[in-house]
Coordinates of C-alpha atoms and ligand atoms in Angstrom, one line a residue:
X1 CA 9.4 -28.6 -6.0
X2 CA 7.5 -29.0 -2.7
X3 CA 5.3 -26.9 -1.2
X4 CA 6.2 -23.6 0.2
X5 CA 5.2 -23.7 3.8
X6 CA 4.0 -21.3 6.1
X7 CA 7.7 -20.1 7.6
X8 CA 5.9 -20.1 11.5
X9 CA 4.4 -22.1 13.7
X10 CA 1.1 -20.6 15.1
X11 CA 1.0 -19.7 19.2
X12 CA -1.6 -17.6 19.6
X13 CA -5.5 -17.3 17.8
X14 CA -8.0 -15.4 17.1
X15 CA -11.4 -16.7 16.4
X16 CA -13.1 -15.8 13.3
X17 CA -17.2 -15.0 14.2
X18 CA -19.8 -16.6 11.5
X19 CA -22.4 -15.3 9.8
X20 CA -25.0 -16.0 7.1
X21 CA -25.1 -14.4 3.6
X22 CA -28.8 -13.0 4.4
X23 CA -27.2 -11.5 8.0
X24 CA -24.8 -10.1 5.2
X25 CA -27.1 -8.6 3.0
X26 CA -28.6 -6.7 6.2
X27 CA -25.4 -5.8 7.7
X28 CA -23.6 -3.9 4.2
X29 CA -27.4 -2.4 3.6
X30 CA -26.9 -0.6 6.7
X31 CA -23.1 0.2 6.3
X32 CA -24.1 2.2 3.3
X33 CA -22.1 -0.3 0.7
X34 CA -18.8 1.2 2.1
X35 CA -16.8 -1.7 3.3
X36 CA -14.9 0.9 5.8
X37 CA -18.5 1.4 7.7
X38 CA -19.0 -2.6 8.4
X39 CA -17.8 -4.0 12.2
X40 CA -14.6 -6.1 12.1
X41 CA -16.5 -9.2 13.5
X42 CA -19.2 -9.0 11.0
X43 CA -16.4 -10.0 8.9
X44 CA -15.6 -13.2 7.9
X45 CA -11.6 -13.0 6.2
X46 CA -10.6 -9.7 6.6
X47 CA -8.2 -7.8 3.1
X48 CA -9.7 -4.4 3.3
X49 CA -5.7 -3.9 4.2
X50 CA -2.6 -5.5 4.7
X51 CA -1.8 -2.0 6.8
X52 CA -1.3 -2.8 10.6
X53 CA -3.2 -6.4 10.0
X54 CA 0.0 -8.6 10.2
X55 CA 0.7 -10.8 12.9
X56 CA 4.1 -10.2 15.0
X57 CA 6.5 -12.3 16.4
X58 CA 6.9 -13.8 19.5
X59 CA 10.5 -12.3 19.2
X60 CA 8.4 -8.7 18.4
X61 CA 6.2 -9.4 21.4
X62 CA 9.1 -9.9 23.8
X63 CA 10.7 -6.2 22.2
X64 CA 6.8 -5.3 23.6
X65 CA 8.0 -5.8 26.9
X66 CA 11.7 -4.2 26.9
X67 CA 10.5 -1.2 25.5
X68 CA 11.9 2.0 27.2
X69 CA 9.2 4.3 27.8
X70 CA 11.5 7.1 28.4
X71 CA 10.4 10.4 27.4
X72 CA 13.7 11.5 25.4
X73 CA 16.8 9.1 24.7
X74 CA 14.5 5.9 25.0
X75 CA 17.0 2.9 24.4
X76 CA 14.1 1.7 21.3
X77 CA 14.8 4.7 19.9
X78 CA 18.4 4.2 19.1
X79 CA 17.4 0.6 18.6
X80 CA 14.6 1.6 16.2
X81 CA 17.1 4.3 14.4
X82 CA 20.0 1.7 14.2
X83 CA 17.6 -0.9 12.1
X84 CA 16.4 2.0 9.6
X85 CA 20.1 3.4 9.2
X86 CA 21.0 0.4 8.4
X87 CA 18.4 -0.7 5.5
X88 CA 18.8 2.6 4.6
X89 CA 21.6 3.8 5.0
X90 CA 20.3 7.6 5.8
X91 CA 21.8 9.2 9.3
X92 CA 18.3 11.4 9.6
X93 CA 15.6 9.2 11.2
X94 CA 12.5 11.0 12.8
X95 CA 10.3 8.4 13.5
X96 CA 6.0 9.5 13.4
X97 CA 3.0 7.5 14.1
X98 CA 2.2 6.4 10.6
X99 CA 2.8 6.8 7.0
X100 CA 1.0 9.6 6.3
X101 CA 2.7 11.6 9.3
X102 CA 5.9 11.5 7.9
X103 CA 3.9 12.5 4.6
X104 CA 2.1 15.6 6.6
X105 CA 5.2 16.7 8.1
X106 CA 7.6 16.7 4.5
X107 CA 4.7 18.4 1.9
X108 CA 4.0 20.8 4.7
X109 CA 7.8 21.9 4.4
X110 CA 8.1 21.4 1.0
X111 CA 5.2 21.7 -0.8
X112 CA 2.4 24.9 -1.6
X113 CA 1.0 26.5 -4.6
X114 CA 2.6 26.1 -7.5
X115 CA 4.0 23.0 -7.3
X116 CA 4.7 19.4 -8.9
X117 CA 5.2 16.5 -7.1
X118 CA 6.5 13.6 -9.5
X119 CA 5.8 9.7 -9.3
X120 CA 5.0 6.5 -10.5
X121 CA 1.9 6.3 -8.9
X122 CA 0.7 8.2 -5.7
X123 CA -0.5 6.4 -2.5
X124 CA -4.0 7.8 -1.7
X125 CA -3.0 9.8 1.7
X126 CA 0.4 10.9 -0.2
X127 CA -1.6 12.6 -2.8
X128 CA -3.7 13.8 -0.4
X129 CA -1.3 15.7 1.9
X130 CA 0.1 17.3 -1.2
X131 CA -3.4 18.4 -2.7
X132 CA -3.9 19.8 0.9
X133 CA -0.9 21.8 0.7
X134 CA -1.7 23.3 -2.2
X135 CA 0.2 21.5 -4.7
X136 CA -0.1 18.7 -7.5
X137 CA 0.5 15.5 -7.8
X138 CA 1.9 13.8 -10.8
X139 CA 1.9 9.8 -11.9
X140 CA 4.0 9.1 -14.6
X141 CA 3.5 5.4 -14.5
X142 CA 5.2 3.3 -17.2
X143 CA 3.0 2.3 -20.1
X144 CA 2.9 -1.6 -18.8
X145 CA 1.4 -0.5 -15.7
X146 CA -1.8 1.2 -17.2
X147 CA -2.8 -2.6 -18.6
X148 CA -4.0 -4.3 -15.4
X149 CA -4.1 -8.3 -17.3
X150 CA -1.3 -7.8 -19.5
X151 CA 1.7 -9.6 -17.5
X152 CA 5.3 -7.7 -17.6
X153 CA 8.1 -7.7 -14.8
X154 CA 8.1 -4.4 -13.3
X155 CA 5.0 -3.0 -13.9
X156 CA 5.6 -0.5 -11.3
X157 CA 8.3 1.3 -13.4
X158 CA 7.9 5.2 -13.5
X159 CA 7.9 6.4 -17.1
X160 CA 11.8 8.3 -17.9
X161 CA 10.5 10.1 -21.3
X162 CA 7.2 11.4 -19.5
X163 CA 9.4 12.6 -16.3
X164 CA 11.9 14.5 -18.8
X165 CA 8.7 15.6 -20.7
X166 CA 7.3 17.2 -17.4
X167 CA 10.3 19.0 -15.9
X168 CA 11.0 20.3 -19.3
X169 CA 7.5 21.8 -19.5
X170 CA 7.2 23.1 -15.8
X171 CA 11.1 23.4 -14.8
X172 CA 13.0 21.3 -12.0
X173 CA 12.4 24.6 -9.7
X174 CA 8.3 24.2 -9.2
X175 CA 9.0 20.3 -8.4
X176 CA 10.8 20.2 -5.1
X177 CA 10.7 16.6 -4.8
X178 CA 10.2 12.8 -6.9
X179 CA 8.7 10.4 -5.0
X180 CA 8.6 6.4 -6.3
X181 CA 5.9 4.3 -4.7
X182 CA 8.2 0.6 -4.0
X183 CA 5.9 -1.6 -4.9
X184 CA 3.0 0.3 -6.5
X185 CA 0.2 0.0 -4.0
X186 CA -2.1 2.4 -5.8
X187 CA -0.6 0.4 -9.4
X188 CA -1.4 -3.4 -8.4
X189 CA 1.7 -4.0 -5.7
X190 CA 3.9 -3.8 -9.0
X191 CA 7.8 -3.2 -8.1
X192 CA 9.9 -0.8 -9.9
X193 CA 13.3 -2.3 -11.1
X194 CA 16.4 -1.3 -9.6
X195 CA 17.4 -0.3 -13.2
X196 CA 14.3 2.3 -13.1
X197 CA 15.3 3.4 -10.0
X198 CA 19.2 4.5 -11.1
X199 CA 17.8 5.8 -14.0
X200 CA 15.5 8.4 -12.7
X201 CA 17.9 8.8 -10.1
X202 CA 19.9 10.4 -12.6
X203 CA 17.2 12.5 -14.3
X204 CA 16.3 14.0 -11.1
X205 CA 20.3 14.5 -10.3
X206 CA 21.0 16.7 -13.7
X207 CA 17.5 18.8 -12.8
X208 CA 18.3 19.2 -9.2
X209 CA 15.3 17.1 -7.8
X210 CA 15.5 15.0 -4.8
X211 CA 14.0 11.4 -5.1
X212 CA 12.7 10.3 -2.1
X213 CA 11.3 6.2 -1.6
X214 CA 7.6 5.6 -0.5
X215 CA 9.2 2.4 1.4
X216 CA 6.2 1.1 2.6
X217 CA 7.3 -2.6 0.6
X218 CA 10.6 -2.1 0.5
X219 CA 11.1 -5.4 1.6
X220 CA 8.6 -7.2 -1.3
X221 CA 10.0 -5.0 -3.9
X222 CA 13.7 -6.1 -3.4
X223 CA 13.0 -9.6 -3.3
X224 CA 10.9 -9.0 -6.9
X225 CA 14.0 -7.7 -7.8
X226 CA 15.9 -10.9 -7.1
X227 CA 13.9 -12.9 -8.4
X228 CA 13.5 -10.8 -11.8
X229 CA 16.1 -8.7 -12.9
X230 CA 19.5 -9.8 -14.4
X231 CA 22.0 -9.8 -11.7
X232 CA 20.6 -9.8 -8.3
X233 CA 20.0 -14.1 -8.3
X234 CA 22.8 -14.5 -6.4
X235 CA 22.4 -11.4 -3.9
X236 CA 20.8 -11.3 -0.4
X237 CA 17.8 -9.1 -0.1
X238 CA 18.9 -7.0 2.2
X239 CA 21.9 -6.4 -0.3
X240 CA 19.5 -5.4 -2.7
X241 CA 17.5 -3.0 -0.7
X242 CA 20.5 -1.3 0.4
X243 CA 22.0 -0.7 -3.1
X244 CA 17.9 0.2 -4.0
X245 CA 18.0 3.4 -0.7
X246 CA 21.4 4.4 -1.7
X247 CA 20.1 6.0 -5.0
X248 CA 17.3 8.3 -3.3
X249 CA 17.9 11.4 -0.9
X250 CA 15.0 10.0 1.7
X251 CA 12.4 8.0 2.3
X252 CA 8.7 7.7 3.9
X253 CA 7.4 4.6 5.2
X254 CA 4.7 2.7 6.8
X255 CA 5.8 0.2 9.7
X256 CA 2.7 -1.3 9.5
X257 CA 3.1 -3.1 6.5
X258 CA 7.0 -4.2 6.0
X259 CA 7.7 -3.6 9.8
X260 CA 5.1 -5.8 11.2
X261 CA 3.9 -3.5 13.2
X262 CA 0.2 -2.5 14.1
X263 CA 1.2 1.2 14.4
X264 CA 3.9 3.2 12.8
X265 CA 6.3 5.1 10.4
X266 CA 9.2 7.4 9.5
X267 CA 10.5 9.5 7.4
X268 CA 14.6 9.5 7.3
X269 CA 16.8 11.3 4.9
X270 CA 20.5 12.9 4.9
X271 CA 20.0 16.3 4.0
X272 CA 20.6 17.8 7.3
X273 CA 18.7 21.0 7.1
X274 CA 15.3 19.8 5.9
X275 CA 15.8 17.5 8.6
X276 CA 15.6 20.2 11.6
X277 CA 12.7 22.0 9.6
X278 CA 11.3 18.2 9.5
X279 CA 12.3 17.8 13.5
X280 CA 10.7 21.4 14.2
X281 CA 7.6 20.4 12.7
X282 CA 7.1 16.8 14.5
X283 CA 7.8 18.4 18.0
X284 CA 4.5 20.5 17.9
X285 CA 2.5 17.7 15.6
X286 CA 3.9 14.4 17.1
X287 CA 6.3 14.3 19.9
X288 CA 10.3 14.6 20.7
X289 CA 12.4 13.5 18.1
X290 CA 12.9 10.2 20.0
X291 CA 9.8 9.0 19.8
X292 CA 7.8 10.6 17.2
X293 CA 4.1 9.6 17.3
X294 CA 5.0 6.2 19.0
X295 CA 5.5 4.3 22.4
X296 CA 9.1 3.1 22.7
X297 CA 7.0 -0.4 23.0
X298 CA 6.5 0.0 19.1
X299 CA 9.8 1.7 18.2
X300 CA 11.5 -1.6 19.3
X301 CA 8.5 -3.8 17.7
X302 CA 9.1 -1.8 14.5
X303 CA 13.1 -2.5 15.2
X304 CA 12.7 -6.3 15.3
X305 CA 9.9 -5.8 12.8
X306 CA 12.4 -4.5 9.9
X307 CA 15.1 -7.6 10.5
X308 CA 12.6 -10.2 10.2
X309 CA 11.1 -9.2 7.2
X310 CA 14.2 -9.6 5.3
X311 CA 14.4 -13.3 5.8
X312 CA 14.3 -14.8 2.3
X313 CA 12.0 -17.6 3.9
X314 CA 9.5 -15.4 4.4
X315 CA 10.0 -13.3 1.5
X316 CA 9.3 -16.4 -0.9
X317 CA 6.1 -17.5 1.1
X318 CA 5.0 -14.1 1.4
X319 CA 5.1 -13.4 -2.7
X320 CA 4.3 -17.1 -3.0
X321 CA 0.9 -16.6 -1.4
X322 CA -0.4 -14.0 -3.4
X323 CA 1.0 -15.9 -6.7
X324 CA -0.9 -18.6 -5.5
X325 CA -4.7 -16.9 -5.2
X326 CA -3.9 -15.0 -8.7
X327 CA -3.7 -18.1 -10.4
X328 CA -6.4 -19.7 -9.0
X329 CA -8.1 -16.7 -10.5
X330 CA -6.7 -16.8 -13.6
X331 CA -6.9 -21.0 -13.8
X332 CA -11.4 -19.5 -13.2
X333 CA -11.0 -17.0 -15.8
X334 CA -11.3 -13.8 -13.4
X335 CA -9.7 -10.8 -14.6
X336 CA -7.3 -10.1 -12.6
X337 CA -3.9 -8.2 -12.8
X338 CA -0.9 -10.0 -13.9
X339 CA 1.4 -11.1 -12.5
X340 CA 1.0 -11.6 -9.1
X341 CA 1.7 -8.4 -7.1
X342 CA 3.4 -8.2 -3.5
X343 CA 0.8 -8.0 -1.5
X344 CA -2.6 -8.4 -2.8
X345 CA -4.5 -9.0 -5.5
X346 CA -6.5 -6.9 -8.1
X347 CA -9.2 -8.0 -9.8
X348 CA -10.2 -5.9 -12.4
X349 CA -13.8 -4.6 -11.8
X350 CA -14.3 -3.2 -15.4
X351 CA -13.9 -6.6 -17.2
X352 CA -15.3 -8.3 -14.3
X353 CA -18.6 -6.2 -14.2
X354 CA -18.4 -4.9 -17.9
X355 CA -22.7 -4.6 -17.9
X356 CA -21.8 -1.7 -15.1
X357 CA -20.9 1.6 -16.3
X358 CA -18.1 3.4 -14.7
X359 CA -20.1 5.7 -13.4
X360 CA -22.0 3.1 -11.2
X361 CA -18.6 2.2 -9.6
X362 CA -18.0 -1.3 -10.7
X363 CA -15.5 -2.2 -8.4
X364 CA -17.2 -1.0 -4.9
X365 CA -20.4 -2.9 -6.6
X366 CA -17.8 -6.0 -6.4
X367 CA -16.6 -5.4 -3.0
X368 CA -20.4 -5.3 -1.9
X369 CA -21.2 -9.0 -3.9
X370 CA -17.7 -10.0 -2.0
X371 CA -18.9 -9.3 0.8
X372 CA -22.7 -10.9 1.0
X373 CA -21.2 -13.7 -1.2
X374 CA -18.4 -14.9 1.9
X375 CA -18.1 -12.6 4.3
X376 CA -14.9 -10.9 2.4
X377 CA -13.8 -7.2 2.9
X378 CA -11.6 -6.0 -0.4
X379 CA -11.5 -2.5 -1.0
X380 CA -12.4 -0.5 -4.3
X381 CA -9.4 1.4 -5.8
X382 CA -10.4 3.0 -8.8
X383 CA -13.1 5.8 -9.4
X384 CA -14.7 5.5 -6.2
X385 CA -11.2 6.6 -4.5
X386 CA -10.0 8.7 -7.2
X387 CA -12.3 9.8 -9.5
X388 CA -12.7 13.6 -10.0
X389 CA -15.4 15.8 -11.1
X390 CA -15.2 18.1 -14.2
X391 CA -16.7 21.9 -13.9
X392 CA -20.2 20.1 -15.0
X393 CA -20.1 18.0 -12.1
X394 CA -19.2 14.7 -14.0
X395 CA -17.2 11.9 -13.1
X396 CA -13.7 12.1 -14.5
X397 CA -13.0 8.3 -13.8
X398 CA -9.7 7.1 -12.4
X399 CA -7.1 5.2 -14.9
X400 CA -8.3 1.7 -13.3
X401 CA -11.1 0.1 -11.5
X402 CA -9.7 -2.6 -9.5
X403 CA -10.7 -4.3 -6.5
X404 CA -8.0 -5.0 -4.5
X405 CA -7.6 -8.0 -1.6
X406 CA -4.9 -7.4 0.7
X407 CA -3.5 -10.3 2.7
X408 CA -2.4 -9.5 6.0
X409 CA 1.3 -10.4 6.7
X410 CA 1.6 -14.4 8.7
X411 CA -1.7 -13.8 9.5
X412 CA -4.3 -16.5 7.1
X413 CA -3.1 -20.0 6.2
X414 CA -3.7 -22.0 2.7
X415 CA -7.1 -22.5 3.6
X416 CA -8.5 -19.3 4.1
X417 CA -6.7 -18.3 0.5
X418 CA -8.7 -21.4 -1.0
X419 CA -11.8 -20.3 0.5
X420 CA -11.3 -16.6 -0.9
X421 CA -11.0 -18.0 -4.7
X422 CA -13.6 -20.3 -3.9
X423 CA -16.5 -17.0 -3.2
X424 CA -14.8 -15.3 -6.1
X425 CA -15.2 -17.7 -8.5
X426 CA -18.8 -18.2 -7.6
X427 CA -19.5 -14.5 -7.6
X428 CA -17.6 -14.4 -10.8
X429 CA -20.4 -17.3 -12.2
X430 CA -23.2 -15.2 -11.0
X431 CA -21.4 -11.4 -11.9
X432 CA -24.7 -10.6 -14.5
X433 CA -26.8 -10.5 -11.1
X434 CA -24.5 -7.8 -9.7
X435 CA -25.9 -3.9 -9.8
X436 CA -24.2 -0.7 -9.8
X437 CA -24.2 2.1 -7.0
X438 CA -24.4 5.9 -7.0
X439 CA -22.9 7.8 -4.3
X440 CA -25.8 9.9 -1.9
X441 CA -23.2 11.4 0.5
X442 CA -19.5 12.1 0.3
X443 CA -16.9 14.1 1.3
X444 CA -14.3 16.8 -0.6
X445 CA -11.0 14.5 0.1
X446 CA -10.7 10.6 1.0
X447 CA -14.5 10.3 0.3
X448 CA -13.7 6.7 -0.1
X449 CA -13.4 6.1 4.0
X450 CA -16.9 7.8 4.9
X451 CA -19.2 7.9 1.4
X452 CA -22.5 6.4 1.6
X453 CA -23.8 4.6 -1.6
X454 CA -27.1 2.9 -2.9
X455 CA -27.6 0.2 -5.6
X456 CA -29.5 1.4 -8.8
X457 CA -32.2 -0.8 -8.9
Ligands
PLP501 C1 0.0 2.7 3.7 C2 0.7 3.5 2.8 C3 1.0 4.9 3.1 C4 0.5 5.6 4.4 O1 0.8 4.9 5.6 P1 -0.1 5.0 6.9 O2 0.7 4.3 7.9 O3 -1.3 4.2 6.5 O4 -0.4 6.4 7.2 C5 1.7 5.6 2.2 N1 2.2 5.0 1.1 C6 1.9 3.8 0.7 C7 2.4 3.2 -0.5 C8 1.2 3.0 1.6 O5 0.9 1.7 1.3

């Protein structure tokens, strides 16, 4: 087999600024070890996130331009709804200014004290909007999914028994919703099979739950399921992700990762009612139902956005890419999780850094040697995002420490990847000269965004 090629021809560039590793040293000193407190152009290759990072289209920049910037009834509007209703096949589509809008807007409605809100694994701002509300959030991940090197197919897979176990014990009532992460971005960018989907479909069916789709990877998650699970070979992708949002109730999503898009989201559904308490909500938080939080320049970006990303071409690159870093890794010895996820890949800071105790947050102590090593922004997602504290003020650690490297979508060619595995490796080589961190400022939710660190010398 050939080489997969980059499915685009590049028009447009952006330079990349150099530095030197002793400029870097300086530079993540005085951004407090927190990769989200370092400038953009001190940065070298940039996968803090793959979130509003990818490159679009000339086709998407043209939609830039035929936007309708009309206040209600903007033609991107009904093009932007069109697209989602038809991935989707949901006739409710409210469109908001990111992800966690659409989150905001649906756990202010449904959640409160008192209750459960099931998953395989919550995204970050999705468990923070339903903390905030007042209730809980669950992850019943599959057991596969808890063993970051241990390579199985969909690792993303929410866990049936422990669901059953958990409405049994707290009753369907107190969990108004299920919500499955496609792929697991919290997890490793694991999919979920179709298989898991139907089946807890149906759990939350007898118990009266409705299962919504964090659909932020829709896109990478049904071609994982093409490419793994019996039956779907022969299917076309977007077959496969309609047949995937015909089994849930509604869906939240991120256009700034499988749209394209540098800004925006949605939340769609067909239950009718929640939908005007949803529409009620946006008016007075982000704008008239036909346009949300967004421009109709982005609704029709987002619109193009969500056709292209179901070409197969780019589908196979895309998971290609990120196959193709992991095993470099793997060929080095680096821990990292396996297999290959979507759309970035983990390295797993505790085997990594095993001489650093969780407590000295391994993995943002490997972001930092990223960093000064090449000029790399990765992003910590283990106990520095997730951790807890018990009632004696001690870390309750998170279920992982990984370091995750997002790639961008179209946006860094095969050289850039080789130069990535290239300062991992080396940093892997020298890990024993690596030291932990302890936190000296943080705050009550999301402390991962401001928190100010120190090494422990
Ligand atoms: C990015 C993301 C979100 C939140 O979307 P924003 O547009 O960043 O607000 C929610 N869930 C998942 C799985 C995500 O990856």
């Amino acid at each position: 087999m050939k080489t997969i090629i980059e499915p685009f021809k590049i028009k447009s560039v952006e330079p990349i600024y150099f530095n030197t590793k002793k400029e870097r040293v300086l530079i993540l000193e005085k951004a407090h070890y927190n990769p989200f407190l370092i400038n953009a152009d001190d940065v070298l290759i940039d996968l803090l996130t793959d979130s509003g990072t990818s490159a679009m289209s000339s086709n998407q920049w043209a939609g830039i331009m035929r936007g309708d910037e009309a206040y209600a009834g903007s033609s991107s509007f009904y093009r932007f709804e069109k697209a989602v209703q038809e991935i989707t096949g949901m006739p409710v589509v409210i469109p908001t200014h990111q992800g966690r809008a659409a989150e905001k807007i649906l756990f202010t409605i449904l959640g409160g004290r008192g209750k459960y809100f099931v998953s395989n694994t919550l995204f970050d701002t999705t468990r923070a909007n339903i903390e905030f509300s007042g209730a809980e959030g669950i992850d019943l991940l599959c057991e596969e999914g808890k063993h970051p090197t241990t390579p199985a197919p969909f690792k993303g897979n929410m866990d049936i028994e422990a669901l059953e176990r958990f409405i049994a014990e707290k009753g369907g009532e107190n969990i108004p919703l299920c919500i499955i992460t496609i792929t697991n971005n919290s997890g490793g960018g694991q999919p979920v099979s179709m298989a898991n989907i139907k089946s807890v479909k149906k759990v939350c069916a007898e118990n009266n739950i409705p299962l919504f789709i964090d659909a932020c990877r829709f896109a990478e998650n049904s071609y994982f399921i093409k490419l793994r699970e019996q039956g779907y070979a022969g299917k076309p992708v977007s077959e496969i992700a309609n047949e995937l949002f015909s089994y849930a109730d509604g869906c939240t999503m991120s256009a700034k990762k499988d749209a394209f898009a540098n800004i925006g989201g949605f939340l769609a559904m067909h239950d009718k009612e929640l939908a005007t308490k949803c529409r009620n909500l946006l008016v007075i938080t982000e704008g008239f139902p036909t346009y949300g939080g967004l421009a109709g320049r982005d609704l029709e970006a987002i619109a193009i956005g969500l056709k292209e990303v179901l070409d197969e071409h780019y589908l196979q690159y895309r998971i290609r890419s990120i196959e193709y870093l992991t095993n470099k890794l793997i060929a080095a010895g680096v821990p990292v999780m396996q297999p290959a996820g979507g759309h970035a890949v983990y390295i797993d800071a505790k085997k990594f850094l095993s001489h650093i105790p969780i407590e000295q947050y391994p993995g943002q102590a490997l972001v930092g040697a990223l960093y000064t090593e090449g000029g790399i922004r990765s992003v910590e997602i283990g106990s520095l995002m997730f951790g807890k504290y018990d009632i004696h003020g001690k870390l309750v650690p998170a279920q992982m420490e990984l370091v995750r490297l997002a790639i961008p979508r179209r946006v860094y060619t095969q050289s850039h990847i080789d130069y990535v595995a290239e300062v991992i490796i080396e940093v892997f080589n020298n890990r024993h000269a690596v030291k932990g961190l302890c936190i000296i400022e943080e705050a009550a939710m999301l402390r991962h965004f401001t928190v100010k660190l120190k090494p422990i010398i």
